Each structure stands twice: as structure tokens, then as C-alpha cells.
Coordinates of C-alpha atoms in Angstrom, one line a residue:
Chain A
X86 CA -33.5 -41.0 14.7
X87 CA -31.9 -39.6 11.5
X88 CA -30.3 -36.1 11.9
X89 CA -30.1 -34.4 8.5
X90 CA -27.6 -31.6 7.8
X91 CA -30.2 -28.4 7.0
X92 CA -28.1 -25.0 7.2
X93 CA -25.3 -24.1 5.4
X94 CA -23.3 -23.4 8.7
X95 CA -20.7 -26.6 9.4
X96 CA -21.1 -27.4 12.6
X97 CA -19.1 -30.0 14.0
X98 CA -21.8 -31.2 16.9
X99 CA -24.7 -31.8 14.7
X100 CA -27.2 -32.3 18.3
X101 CA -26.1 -30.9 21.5
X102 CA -28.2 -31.5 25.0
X103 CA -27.1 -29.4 27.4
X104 CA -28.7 -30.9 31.5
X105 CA -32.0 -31.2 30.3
X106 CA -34.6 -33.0 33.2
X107 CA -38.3 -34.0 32.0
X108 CA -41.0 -34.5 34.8
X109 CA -44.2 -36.2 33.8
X110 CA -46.4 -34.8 36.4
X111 CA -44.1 -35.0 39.7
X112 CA -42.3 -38.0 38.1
X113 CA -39.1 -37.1 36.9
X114 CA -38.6 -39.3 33.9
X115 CA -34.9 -37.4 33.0
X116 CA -32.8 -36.1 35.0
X117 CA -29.8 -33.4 34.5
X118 CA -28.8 -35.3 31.0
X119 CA -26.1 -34.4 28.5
X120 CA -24.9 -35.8 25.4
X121 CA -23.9 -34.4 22.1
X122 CA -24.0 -36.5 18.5
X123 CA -21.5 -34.8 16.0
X124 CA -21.8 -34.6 12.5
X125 CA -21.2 -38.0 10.6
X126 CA -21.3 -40.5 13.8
X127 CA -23.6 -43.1 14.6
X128 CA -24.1 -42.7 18.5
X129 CA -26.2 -45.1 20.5
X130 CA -28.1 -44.6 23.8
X131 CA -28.4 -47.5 25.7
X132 CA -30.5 -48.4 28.6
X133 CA -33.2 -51.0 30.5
X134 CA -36.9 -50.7 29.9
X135 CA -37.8 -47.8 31.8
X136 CA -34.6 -45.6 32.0
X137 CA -36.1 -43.0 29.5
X138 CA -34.6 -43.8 26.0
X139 CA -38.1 -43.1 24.8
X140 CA -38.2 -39.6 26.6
X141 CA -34.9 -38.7 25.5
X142 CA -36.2 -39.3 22.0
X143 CA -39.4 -37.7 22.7
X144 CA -37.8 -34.7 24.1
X145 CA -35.3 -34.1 21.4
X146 CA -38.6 -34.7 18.9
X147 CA -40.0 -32.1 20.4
X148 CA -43.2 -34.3 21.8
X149 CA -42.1 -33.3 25.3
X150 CA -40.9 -30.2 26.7
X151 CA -37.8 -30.1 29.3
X152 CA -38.1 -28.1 32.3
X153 CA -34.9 -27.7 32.2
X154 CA -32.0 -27.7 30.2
X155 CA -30.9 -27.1 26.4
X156 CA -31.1 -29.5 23.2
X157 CA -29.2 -27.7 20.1
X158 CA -29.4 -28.9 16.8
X159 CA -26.6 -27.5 14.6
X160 CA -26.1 -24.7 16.9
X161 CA -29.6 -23.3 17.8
X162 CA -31.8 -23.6 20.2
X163 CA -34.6 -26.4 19.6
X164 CA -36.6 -26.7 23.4
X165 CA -40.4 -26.1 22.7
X166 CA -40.2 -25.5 19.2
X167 CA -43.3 -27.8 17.8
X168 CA -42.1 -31.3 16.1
X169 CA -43.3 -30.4 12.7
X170 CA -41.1 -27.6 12.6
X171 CA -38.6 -29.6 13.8
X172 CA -39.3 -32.4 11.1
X173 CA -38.7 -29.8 8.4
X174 CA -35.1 -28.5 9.9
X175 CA -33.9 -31.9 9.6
X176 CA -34.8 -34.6 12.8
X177 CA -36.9 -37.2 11.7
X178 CA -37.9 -40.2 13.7
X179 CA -39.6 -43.4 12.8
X180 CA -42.1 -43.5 15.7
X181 CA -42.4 -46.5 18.4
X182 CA -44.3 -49.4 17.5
X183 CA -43.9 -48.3 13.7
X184 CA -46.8 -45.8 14.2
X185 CA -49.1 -46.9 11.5
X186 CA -51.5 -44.7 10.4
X187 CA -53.8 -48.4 10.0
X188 CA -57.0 -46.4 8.8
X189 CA -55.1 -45.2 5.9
X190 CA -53.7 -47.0 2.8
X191 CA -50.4 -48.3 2.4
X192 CA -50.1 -45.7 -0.5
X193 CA -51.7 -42.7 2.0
X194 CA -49.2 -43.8 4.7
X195 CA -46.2 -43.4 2.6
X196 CA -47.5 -40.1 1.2
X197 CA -47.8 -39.2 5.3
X198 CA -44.2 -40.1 5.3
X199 CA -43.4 -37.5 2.8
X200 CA -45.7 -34.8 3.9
X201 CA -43.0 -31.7 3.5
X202 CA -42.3 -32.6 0.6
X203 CA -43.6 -30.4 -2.4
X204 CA -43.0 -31.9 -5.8
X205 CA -46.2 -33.9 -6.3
X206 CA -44.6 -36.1 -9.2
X207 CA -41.3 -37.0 -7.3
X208 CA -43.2 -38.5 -4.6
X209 CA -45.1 -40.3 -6.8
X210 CA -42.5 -41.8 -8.5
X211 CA -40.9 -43.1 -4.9
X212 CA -43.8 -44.3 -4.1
X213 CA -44.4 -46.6 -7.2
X214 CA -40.2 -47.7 -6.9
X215 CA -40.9 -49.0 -3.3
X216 CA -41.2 -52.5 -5.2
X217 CA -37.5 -51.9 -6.4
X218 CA -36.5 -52.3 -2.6
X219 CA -37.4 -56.1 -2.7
X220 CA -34.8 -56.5 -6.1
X221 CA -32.3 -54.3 -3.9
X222 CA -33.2 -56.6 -0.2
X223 CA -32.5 -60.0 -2.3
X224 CA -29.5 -58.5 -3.8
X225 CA -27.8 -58.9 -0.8
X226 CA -28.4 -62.3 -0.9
X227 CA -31.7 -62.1 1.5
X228 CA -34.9 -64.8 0.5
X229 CA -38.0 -63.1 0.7
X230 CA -41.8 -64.4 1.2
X231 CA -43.8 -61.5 0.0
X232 CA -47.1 -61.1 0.7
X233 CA -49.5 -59.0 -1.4
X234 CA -52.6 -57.7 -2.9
X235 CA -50.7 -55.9 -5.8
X236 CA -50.6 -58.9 -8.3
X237 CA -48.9 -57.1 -11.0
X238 CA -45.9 -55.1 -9.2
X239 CA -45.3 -59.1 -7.2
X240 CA -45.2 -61.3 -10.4
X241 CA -42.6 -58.7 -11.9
X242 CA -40.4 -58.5 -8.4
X243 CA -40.5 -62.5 -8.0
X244 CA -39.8 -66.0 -9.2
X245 CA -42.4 -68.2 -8.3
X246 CA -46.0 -67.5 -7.1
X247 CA -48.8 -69.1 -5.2
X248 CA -52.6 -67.6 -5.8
X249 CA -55.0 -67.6 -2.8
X250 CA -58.3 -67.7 -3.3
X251 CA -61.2 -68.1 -0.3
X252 CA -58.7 -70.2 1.4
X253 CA -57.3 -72.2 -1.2
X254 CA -54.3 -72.3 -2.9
X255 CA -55.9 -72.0 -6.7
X256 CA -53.0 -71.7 -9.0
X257 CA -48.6 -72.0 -8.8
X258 CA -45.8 -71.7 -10.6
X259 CA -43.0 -69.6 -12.0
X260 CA -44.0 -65.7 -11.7
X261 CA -43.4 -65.2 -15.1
X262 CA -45.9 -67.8 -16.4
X263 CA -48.3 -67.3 -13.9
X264 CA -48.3 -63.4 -15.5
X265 CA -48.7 -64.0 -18.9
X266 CA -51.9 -66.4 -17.6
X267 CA -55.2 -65.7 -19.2
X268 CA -57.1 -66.2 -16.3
X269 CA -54.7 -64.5 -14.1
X270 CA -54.8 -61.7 -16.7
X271 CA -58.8 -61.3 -16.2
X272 CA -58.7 -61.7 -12.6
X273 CA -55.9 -59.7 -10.9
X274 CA -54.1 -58.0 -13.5
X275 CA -57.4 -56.2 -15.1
X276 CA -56.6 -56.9 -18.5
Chain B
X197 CA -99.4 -43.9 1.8
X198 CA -99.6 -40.4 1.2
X199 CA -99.1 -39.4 4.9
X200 CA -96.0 -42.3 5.0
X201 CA -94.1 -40.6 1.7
X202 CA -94.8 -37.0 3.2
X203 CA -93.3 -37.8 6.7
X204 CA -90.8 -39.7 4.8
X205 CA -90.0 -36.5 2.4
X206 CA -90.3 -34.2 5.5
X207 CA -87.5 -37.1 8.1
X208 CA -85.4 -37.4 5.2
X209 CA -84.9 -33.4 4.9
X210 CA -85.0 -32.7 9.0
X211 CA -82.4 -35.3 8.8
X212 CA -79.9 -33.4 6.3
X213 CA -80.1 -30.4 8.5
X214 CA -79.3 -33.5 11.3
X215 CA -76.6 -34.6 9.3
X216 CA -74.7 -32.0 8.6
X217 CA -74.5 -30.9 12.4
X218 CA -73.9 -34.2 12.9
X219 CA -70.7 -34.0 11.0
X220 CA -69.1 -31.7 12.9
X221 CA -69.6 -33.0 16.3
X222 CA -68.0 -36.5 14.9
X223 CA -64.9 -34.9 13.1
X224 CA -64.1 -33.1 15.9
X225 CA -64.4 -36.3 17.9
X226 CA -62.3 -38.1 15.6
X227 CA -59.7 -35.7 15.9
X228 CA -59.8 -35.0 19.4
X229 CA -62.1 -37.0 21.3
X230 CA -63.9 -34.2 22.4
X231 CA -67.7 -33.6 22.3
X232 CA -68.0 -30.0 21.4
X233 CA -71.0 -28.9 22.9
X234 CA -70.6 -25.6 21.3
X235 CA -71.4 -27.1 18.4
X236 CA -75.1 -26.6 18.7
X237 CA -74.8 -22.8 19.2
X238 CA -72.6 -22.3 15.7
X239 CA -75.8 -23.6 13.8
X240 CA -77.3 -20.8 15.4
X241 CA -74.3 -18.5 15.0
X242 CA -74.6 -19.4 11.5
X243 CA -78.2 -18.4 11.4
X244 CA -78.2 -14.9 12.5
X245 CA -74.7 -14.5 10.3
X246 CA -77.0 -15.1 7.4
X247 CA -79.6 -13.5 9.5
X248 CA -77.4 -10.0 9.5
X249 CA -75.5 -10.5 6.3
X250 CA -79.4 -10.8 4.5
X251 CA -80.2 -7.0 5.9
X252 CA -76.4 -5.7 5.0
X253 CA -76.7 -6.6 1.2
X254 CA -80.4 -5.6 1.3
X255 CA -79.6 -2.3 2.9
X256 CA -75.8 -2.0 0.4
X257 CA -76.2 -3.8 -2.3
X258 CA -80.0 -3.3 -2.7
X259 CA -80.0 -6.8 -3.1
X260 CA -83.1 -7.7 -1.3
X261 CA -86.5 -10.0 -1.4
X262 CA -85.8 -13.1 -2.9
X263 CA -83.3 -13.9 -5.3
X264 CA -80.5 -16.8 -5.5
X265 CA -77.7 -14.5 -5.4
X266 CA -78.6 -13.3 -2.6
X267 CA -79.2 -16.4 -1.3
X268 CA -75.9 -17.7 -2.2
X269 CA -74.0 -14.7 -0.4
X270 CA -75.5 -15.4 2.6
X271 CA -75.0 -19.0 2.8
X272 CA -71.8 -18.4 1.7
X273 CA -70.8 -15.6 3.9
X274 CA -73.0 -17.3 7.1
X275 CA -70.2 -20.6 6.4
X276 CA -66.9 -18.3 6.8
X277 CA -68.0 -16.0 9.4
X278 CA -69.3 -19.7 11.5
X279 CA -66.0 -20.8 10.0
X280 CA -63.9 -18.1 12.0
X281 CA -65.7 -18.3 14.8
X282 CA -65.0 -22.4 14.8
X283 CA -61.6 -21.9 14.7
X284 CA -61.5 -18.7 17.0
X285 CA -63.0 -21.3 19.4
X286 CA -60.9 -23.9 19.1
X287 CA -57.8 -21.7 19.2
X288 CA -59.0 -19.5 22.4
X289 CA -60.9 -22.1 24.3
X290 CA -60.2 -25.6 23.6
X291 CA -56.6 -25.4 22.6
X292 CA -54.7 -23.6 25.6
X293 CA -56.4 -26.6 27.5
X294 CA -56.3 -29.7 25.7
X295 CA -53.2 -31.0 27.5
X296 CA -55.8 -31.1 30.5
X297 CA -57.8 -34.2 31.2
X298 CA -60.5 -35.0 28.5
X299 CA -63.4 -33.8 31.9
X300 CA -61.6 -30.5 31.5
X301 CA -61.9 -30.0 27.7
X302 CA -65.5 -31.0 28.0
X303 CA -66.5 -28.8 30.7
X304 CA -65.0 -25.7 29.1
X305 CA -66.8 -26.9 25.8
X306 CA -70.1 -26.4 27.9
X307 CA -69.2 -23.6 29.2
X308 CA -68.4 -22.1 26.0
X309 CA -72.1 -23.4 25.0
X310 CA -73.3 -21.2 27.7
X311 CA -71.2 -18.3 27.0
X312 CA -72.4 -18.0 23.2
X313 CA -75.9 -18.6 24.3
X314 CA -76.0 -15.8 26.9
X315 CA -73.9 -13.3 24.7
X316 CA -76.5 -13.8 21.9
X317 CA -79.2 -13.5 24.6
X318 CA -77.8 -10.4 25.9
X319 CA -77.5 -8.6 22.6
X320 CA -80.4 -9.6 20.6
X321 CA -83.0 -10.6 23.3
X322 CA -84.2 -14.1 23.4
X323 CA -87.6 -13.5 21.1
X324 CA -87.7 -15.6 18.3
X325 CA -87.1 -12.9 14.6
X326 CA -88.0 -13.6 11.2
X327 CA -85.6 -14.6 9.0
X328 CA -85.9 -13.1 6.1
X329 CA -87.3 -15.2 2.7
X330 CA -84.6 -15.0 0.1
X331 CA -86.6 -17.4 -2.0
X332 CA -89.7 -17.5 -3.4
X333 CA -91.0 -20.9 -1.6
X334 CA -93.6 -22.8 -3.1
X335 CA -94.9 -26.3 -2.6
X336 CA -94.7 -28.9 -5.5
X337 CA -97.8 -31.5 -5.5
X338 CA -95.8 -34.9 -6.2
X339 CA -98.2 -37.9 -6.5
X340 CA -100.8 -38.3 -4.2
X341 CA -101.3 -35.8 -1.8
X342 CA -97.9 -35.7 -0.7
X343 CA -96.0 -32.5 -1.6
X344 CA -92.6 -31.5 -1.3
X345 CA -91.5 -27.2 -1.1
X346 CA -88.9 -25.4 -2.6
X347 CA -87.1 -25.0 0.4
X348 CA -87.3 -28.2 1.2
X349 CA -85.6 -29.3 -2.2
X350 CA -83.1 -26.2 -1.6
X351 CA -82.0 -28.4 1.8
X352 CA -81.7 -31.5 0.3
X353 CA -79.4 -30.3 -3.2
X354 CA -77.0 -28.2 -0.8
X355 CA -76.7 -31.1 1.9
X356 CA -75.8 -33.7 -0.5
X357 CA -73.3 -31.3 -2.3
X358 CA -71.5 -30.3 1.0
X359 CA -71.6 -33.9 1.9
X360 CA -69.7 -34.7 -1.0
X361 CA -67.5 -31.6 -1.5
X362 CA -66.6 -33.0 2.5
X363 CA -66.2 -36.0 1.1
X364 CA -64.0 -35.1 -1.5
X365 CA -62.0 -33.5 0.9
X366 CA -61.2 -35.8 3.4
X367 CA -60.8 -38.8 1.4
X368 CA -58.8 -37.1 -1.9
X369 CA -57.0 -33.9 -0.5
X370 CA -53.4 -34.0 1.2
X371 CA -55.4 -32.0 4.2
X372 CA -58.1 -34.3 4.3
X373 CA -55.5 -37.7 4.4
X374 CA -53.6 -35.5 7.4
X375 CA -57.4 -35.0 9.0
X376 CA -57.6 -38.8 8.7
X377 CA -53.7 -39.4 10.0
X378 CA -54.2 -36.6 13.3
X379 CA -57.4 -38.7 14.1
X380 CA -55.6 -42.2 13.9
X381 CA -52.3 -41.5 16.1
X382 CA -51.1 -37.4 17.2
X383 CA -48.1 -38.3 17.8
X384 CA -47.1 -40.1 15.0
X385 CA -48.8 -37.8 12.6
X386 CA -46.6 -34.7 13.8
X387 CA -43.4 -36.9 13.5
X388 CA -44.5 -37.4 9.8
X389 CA -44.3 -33.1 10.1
X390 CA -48.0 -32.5 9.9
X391 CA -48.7 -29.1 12.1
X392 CA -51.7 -30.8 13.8
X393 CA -52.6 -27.8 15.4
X394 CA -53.1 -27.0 12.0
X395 CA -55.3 -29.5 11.3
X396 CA -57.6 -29.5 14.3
X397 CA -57.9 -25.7 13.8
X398 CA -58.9 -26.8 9.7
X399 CA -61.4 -29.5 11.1
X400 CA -63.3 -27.2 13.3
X401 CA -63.5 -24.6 10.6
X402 CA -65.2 -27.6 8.1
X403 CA -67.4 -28.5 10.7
X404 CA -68.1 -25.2 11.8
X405 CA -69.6 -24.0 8.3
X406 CA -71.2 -27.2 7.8
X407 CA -73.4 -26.2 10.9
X408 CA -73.9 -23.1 9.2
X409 CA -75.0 -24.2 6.1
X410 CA -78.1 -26.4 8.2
X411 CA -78.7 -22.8 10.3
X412 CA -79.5 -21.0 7.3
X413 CA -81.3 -23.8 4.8
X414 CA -83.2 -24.2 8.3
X415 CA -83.9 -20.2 8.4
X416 CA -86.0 -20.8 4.7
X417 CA -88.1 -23.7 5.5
X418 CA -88.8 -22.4 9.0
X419 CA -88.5 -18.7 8.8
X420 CA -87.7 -17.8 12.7
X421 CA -84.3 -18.1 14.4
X422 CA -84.0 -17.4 18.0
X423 CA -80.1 -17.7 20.2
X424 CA -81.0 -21.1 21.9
X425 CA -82.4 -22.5 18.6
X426 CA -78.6 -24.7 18.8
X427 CA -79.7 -26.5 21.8
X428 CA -82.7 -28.7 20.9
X429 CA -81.0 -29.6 17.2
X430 CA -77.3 -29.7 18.5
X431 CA -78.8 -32.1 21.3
X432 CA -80.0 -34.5 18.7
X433 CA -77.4 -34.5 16.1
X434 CA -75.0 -35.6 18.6
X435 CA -77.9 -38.4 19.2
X436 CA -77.2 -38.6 15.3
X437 CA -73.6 -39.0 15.6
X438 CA -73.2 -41.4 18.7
X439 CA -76.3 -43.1 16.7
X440 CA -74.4 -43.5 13.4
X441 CA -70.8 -44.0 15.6
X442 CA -69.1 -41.0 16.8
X443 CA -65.9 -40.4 15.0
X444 CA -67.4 -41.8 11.9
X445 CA -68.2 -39.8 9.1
X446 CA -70.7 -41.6 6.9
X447 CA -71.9 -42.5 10.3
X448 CA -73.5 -39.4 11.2
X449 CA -75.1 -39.0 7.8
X450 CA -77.2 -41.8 8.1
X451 CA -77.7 -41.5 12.1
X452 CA -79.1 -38.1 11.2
X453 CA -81.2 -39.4 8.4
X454 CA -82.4 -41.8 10.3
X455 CA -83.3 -39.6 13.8
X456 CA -85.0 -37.1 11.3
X457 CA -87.5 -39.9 9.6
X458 CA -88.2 -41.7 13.2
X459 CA -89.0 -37.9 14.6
X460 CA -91.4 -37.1 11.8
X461 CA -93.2 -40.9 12.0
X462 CA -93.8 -40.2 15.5
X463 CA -95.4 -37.3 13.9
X464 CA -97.6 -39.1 11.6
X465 CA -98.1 -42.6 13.0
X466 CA -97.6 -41.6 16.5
X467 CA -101.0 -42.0 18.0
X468 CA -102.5 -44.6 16.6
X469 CA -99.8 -46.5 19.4
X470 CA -100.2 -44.5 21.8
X471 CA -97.8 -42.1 21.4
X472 CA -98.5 -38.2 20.9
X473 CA -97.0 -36.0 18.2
X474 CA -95.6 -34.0 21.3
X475 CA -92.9 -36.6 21.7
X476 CA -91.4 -35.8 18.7
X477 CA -88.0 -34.6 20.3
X478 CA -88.2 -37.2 22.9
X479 CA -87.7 -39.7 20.1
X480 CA -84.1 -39.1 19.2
X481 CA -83.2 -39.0 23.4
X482 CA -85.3 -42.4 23.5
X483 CA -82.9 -43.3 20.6
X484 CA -79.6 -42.7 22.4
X485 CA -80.8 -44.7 25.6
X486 CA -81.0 -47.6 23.3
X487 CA -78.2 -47.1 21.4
X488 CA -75.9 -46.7 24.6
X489 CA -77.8 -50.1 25.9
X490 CA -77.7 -52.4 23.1
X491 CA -74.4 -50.9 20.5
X492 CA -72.5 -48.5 22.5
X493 CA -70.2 -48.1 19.5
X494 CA -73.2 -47.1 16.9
X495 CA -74.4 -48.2 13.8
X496 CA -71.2 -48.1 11.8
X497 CA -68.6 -47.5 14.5
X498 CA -65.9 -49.9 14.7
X499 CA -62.8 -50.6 16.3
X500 CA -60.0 -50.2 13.7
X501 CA -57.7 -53.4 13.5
X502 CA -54.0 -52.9 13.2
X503 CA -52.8 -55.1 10.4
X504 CA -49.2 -56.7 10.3

């Protein structure tokens, strides 16, 4: 969960949560917690399968509602106010199991990811550096096997390449080459 | 020949008005996996919209007999106030109880069925009334002996145009790419900071003025509109959309296409199996049996894969 800084008001403690308890039903799922993240730390919650982490996080998200209790983020009050809302004021969450919209396109999820956002041509222009995140990833001295339809943006963000084609490996070699490859040319690079 | 190209003409254009009911029944299920059973009744909200907006400008704007504007202001003006009434729905009646088991989402949305029935009922009677002609209809002879009408052409250009104007929508638009996200995973989608309340309220308002649209190009070809004229044709575009796979959208285009041509061919070729033109709205309830029995998931519903 990443808690940006929104209002102009310092705040020291950046999340508050004041005894807040969560039923599911007649379950109770939380009870009585408190915690507080201040600005600038990393804090961890820790815990077995089971002991609520994901309701905590839920809760603060604003996908489930306490029955009791206060959660503050820098200073106000944020219990029942809708996650969107939320979103936009600075609490953002990368959703369990990755939460992969998997009937859109990798290019509509990552224009999801950047929903609230309003300038059309900034957005576009993060989307088309995500490449530049594989040059940064090896930087740091990390080998990467990258699989992927977009021939043109992989040749340029790789050294060597293999081309699969109906279940055969059809064509290898250094990226560069393999780029400047007629046939390649014709067939994946629409030229 | 003739007779096969004519029921053909006359399927293919029963099933637009299919299809475009049909497409709100399966949005909404997308998004919510909730059958609307109200839907039915905005086709016939939409109807007597146009019905009443049709006198209005005739009696203000001295805009009446038959003429495409006013045609087009009532078509128009039928597909926002269906719109509102959509959304008012789905805000008053199906949102304060969607945290409520799916059972209690559907049996409000019959009971909101009933309520918009009997309300119409109660205020205008249940007599059939004549909608009035805002164009001047008139039957083309194509080759043979089949023919095709003016109003029957009217249903076909406006259905494929809202089809893709929806489809436009949903698969180019930021709203429509949400509409797609809401329907995949809630959850996820308002931790991306969609207001998915929003977006639900936006799909019903689509679908709602789709259903519209079909109530008043219905209203030309078959001048008389009556309040429970939704139940019959909302009945069998949900056949449509369960036929095509509920929750998908080209889906209920050709599930109503295809309910609309097997409707009329009972018509034309049904007794000489054995099979009176009477059955004709049996057909599409046949249709469902066997689509439950043998591809429970329709034609072009599918299971989506998450990919790694």
C-alpha cells in the first residue's frame, strides 16, 4: 500500500487507526485494532494466513466498512468514504492476486492504472517508456528472459533473440541483426 | 424463394429490435450479474415516451404528421427520458440492495417489472393506442415478390448505427474500457479509482435508451403500443442474450438476429412440419430449453482465461 502525501497540511502520522473492529456477518474478522504509519516510514503488518492482513488493508481501502473505530489519513476522517475517492486523496493499493483486468489489453490495463489521471499525452508517454523498465531492471545487474508479442520494442531492449513460430524455433541471433532482418522486417516489424 | 428472402428480411429486422434489448439485459449482466427483468418494461417505457413526446411537439411545435425531425426528436427524446428512468432505477431500486444476495437483487428486479407494469396500467388503461405515424411508410418491391417497407429499413439503419456508436463506446472510450474493467473484477477496478457506482449507473443508462430506441422503431412498423407490450419481447431478448452468452455483447446481437429469423420461419415454413404459425413466440422459449441443455454458456460465451 503506498500512502502519498496529498494536502498541504504536514502531518506527522501520515495514517492513524484508531480501535477499529470489522464483522463479516457475525464473524468478527478485526477486532479493537490500532496502529498509526507516520510520514516517511516503511511500516509492516505481519501475521498468519487468516489473521486479517487482508481486511486491515481492505478496510483502510475503503472496500470494507468498520463497525467501529476510526482510520485517519493525514488527519481526517476516512471510514465509509468510497475507495475511489480515496484513491484520488492519495492511498493506492496494488490489489491481491495482481488483480488483472485479463479481458483487457496490457495497454487498457495500464491506462486502468492511471485512471485519475487527466493529461491524455503524459500517460501515453509512460505507457510507451514501460520498456525502459527492462534497461533500468538489468542495470542492476538482473538477467532477464522476456517474453513478448511487441517485436519491435524487444529487439531494441535486448541482446539476443529467439523467433517462435507454430511451435518452432524459426530464427536466432543477436537482437540487433535479427532487427535489421528482411524477413523479420516484413513479418513482425510491419515494414 | 420469395417467401424464404421475405421471412428472412422480416427475422433479420424483428431481430434488431431483439438485439438491441438484448444488449441491455447482457451489459447489465456483465457488470452486475443481475438479470434485470425491468428491462422489458423500459422498451415500453420508451414507447409511450416517444408516444407522449410525438403529441407534445405536435400540439407546441406544430410539428406534426410525418416528418424526420420529428421523428428524430422523439427517438431522441424517448432514449433520455428511458435513459433517466434506467438510472433512476438502478439508483433507487437495485443499488441500496446489491450488497444482498444475488436472489434479493433479482426478486426486487421483478418486482420492479411489476411495479412499472401496473403504474402504466393504472394511468393509461391497459388498451392497446396508436402510435402515431411520423413517417410516411411505404413498401419497396425488391426482386421477386419479396418486399421490404420504409419502416422496416428505418429499424435496420438506426440498429446498426447504435450498435456501433455502442460499440465505439465500449471498446475506444475511457468509460467504456472502465465498463469493461467493473465487469472483469469490482474490486480491483475501484482500487484503480474508477467510481463504479458510476459506471453501473452509466451502463444502465446505455442500455436503457437502447431499449428505447427498439420501443419506438417498433411503434412505426407496428403502430400500437400497449404497458405490457415489454413482457412478451423483453422475455425473448433475454432468450437472445442467454442464446448469444449473457454478458457478451456481440453475443446478444447475433442471439437476437438469430431468435428473430427462427420466429419468422416458423411463420413461413411452419406448417408444412407440422408446426402452426401460432407458435411463433414459443419458438425463442423452445430455444432457451436447448440452449440451457446442450451450451449453457451460449453461442459465444466463454470463460475468460487469466494469462501469466
Amino acid at each position: 500500500m503506498l500512502l502519498t502525501q496529498n494536502s498541504k497540511l504536514k502531518t506527522s502520522f501520515m495514517l492513524t487507526i484508531e480501535n477499529i473492529s470489522v464483522n463479516y456477518g457475525a464473524i468478527e474478522a478485526l477486532t479493537n485494532i490500532s496502529m498509526r504509519v507516520e510520514q516517511g516510514e516503511v511500516v509492516t503488518l505481519i501475521g498468519a494466513n487468516g489473521a486479517g492482513k487482508t481486511t486491515t488493508l481492505r478496510t483502510i481501502t475503503g472496500l470494507l466498512e468498520p463497525t467501529e473505530g476510526r482510520i485517519l489519513f493525514e488527519g481526517k476522517e476516512i471510514q465509509g468514504v468510497a475507495t475511489h475517492k480515496l484513491v484520488a486523496r492519495g492511498i493506492s493499493m496494488s490489489p491481491e492476486g495482481r488483480g488483472v483486468f485479463a479481458n483487457l489489453s496490457v495497454r487498457e490495463n495500464l491506462q486502468m492504472g492511471a485512471y485519475l489521471r487527466k493529461n491524455k499525452t503524459e500517460i501515453a508517454e509512460d505507457v510507451d517508456t514501460i520498456f525502459e523498465a527492462i534497461d533500468e531492471i538489468r542495470s542492476k545487474g538482473t538477467t532477464i528472459l522476456l517474453v513478448e508479442q511487441n517485436a519491435h520494442a524487444a529487439l531494441h531492449h535486448s541482446d539476443r533473440a529467439y523467433v517462435l513460430e507454430t511451435g518452432k524455433i524459426v530464427m536466432e541471433g543477436p537482437s540487433k541483426e535479427l532487427a535489421a532482418d528482411p524477413r523479420i522486417k516484413e513479418a513482425y516489424l510491419g515494414e | 424463394m420469395d417467401t424464404f428472402v421475405q421471412q428472412l428480411i422480416n427475422g433479420l429486422n424483428i431481430g434488431a429490435i431483439y438485439a438491441l434489448i438484448a444488449l441491455g439485459y447482457t451489459m447489465v449482466y456483465g457488470i452486475l450479474r443481475l438479470i434485470n427483468f425491468a428491462h422489458g418494461d423500459i422498451y415500453m417505457v420508451g414507447a409511450f415516451a416517444g408516444y407522449g413526446l410525438a403529441y407534445f411537439i405536435a400540439a407546441n411545435l406544430g410539428l406534426a404528421g410525418a416528418s424526420w425531425g420529428a421523428l428524430l426528436i422523439v427517438l431522441v427524446g424517448a432514449m433520455i427520458t428511458a435513459a433517466l428512468v434506467g438510472m433512476a432505477i438502478e439508483r433507487f431500486a437495485y443499488r441500496p440492495v446489491r450488497k444482498y444476495s444475488r436472489m434479493t437483487t433479482l426478486i426486487t428486479a421483478i418486482g420492479v417489472s411489476l411495479l412499472i407494469e401496473n403504474l402504466f396500467v393504472a394511468r393509461y388503461g391497459g388498451m392497446g393506442r396508436g402510435f402515431p405515424q411520423l413517417l410516411n411508410d411505404r413498401t419497396y418491391q425488391l426482386f421477386g415478390n419479396a418486399a421490404i417497407s420504409k419502416s422496416q429499413i428505418l429499424i435496420f439503419v438506426v440498429s446498426i448505427a447504435l450498435m456501433l456508436l455502442l460499440q465505439w463506446i465500449i471498446y475506444k472510450t475511457r468509460v467504456g474500457t472502465a465498463m469493461r474493467a467493473v465487469s472483469f473484477n469490482l474490486n480491483s477496478s475501484k482500487l484503480m479509482g474508477i467510481n463504479t457506482d458510476a459506471i453501473i449507473t452509466f451502463t444502465f443508462a446505455l442500455g436503457s435508451a437502447l431499449a428505447a430506441a427498439a420501443g419506438v422503431l417498433t411503434a412505426q412498423y407496428s403502430p400500437t403500443i400497449d404497458p405490457l407490450m415489454g413482457i412478451t419481447t423483453g422475455l425473448k431478448a433475454f432468450v437472445a442474450a442467454v442464446l448469444g452468452g449473457i454478458g457478451n455483447i456481440p453475443g446478444a446481437v447475433l442471439g437476437g438476429l438469430l431468435i428473430g429469423v427462427a420466429e419468422t420461419m416458423v411463420v413461413g415454413y411452419g406448417a408444412n412440419v407440422g408446426i402452426a404459425s401460432t407458435y411463433r413466440d414459443a419458438v425463442a422459449f423452445a430455444i432457451l430449453i436447448l440452449v440451457l441443455l446442450l451450451r449453457p454458456s451460449g453461442l459465444l460465451g466463454s470463460t475468460v482465461q487469466e494469462k501469466v
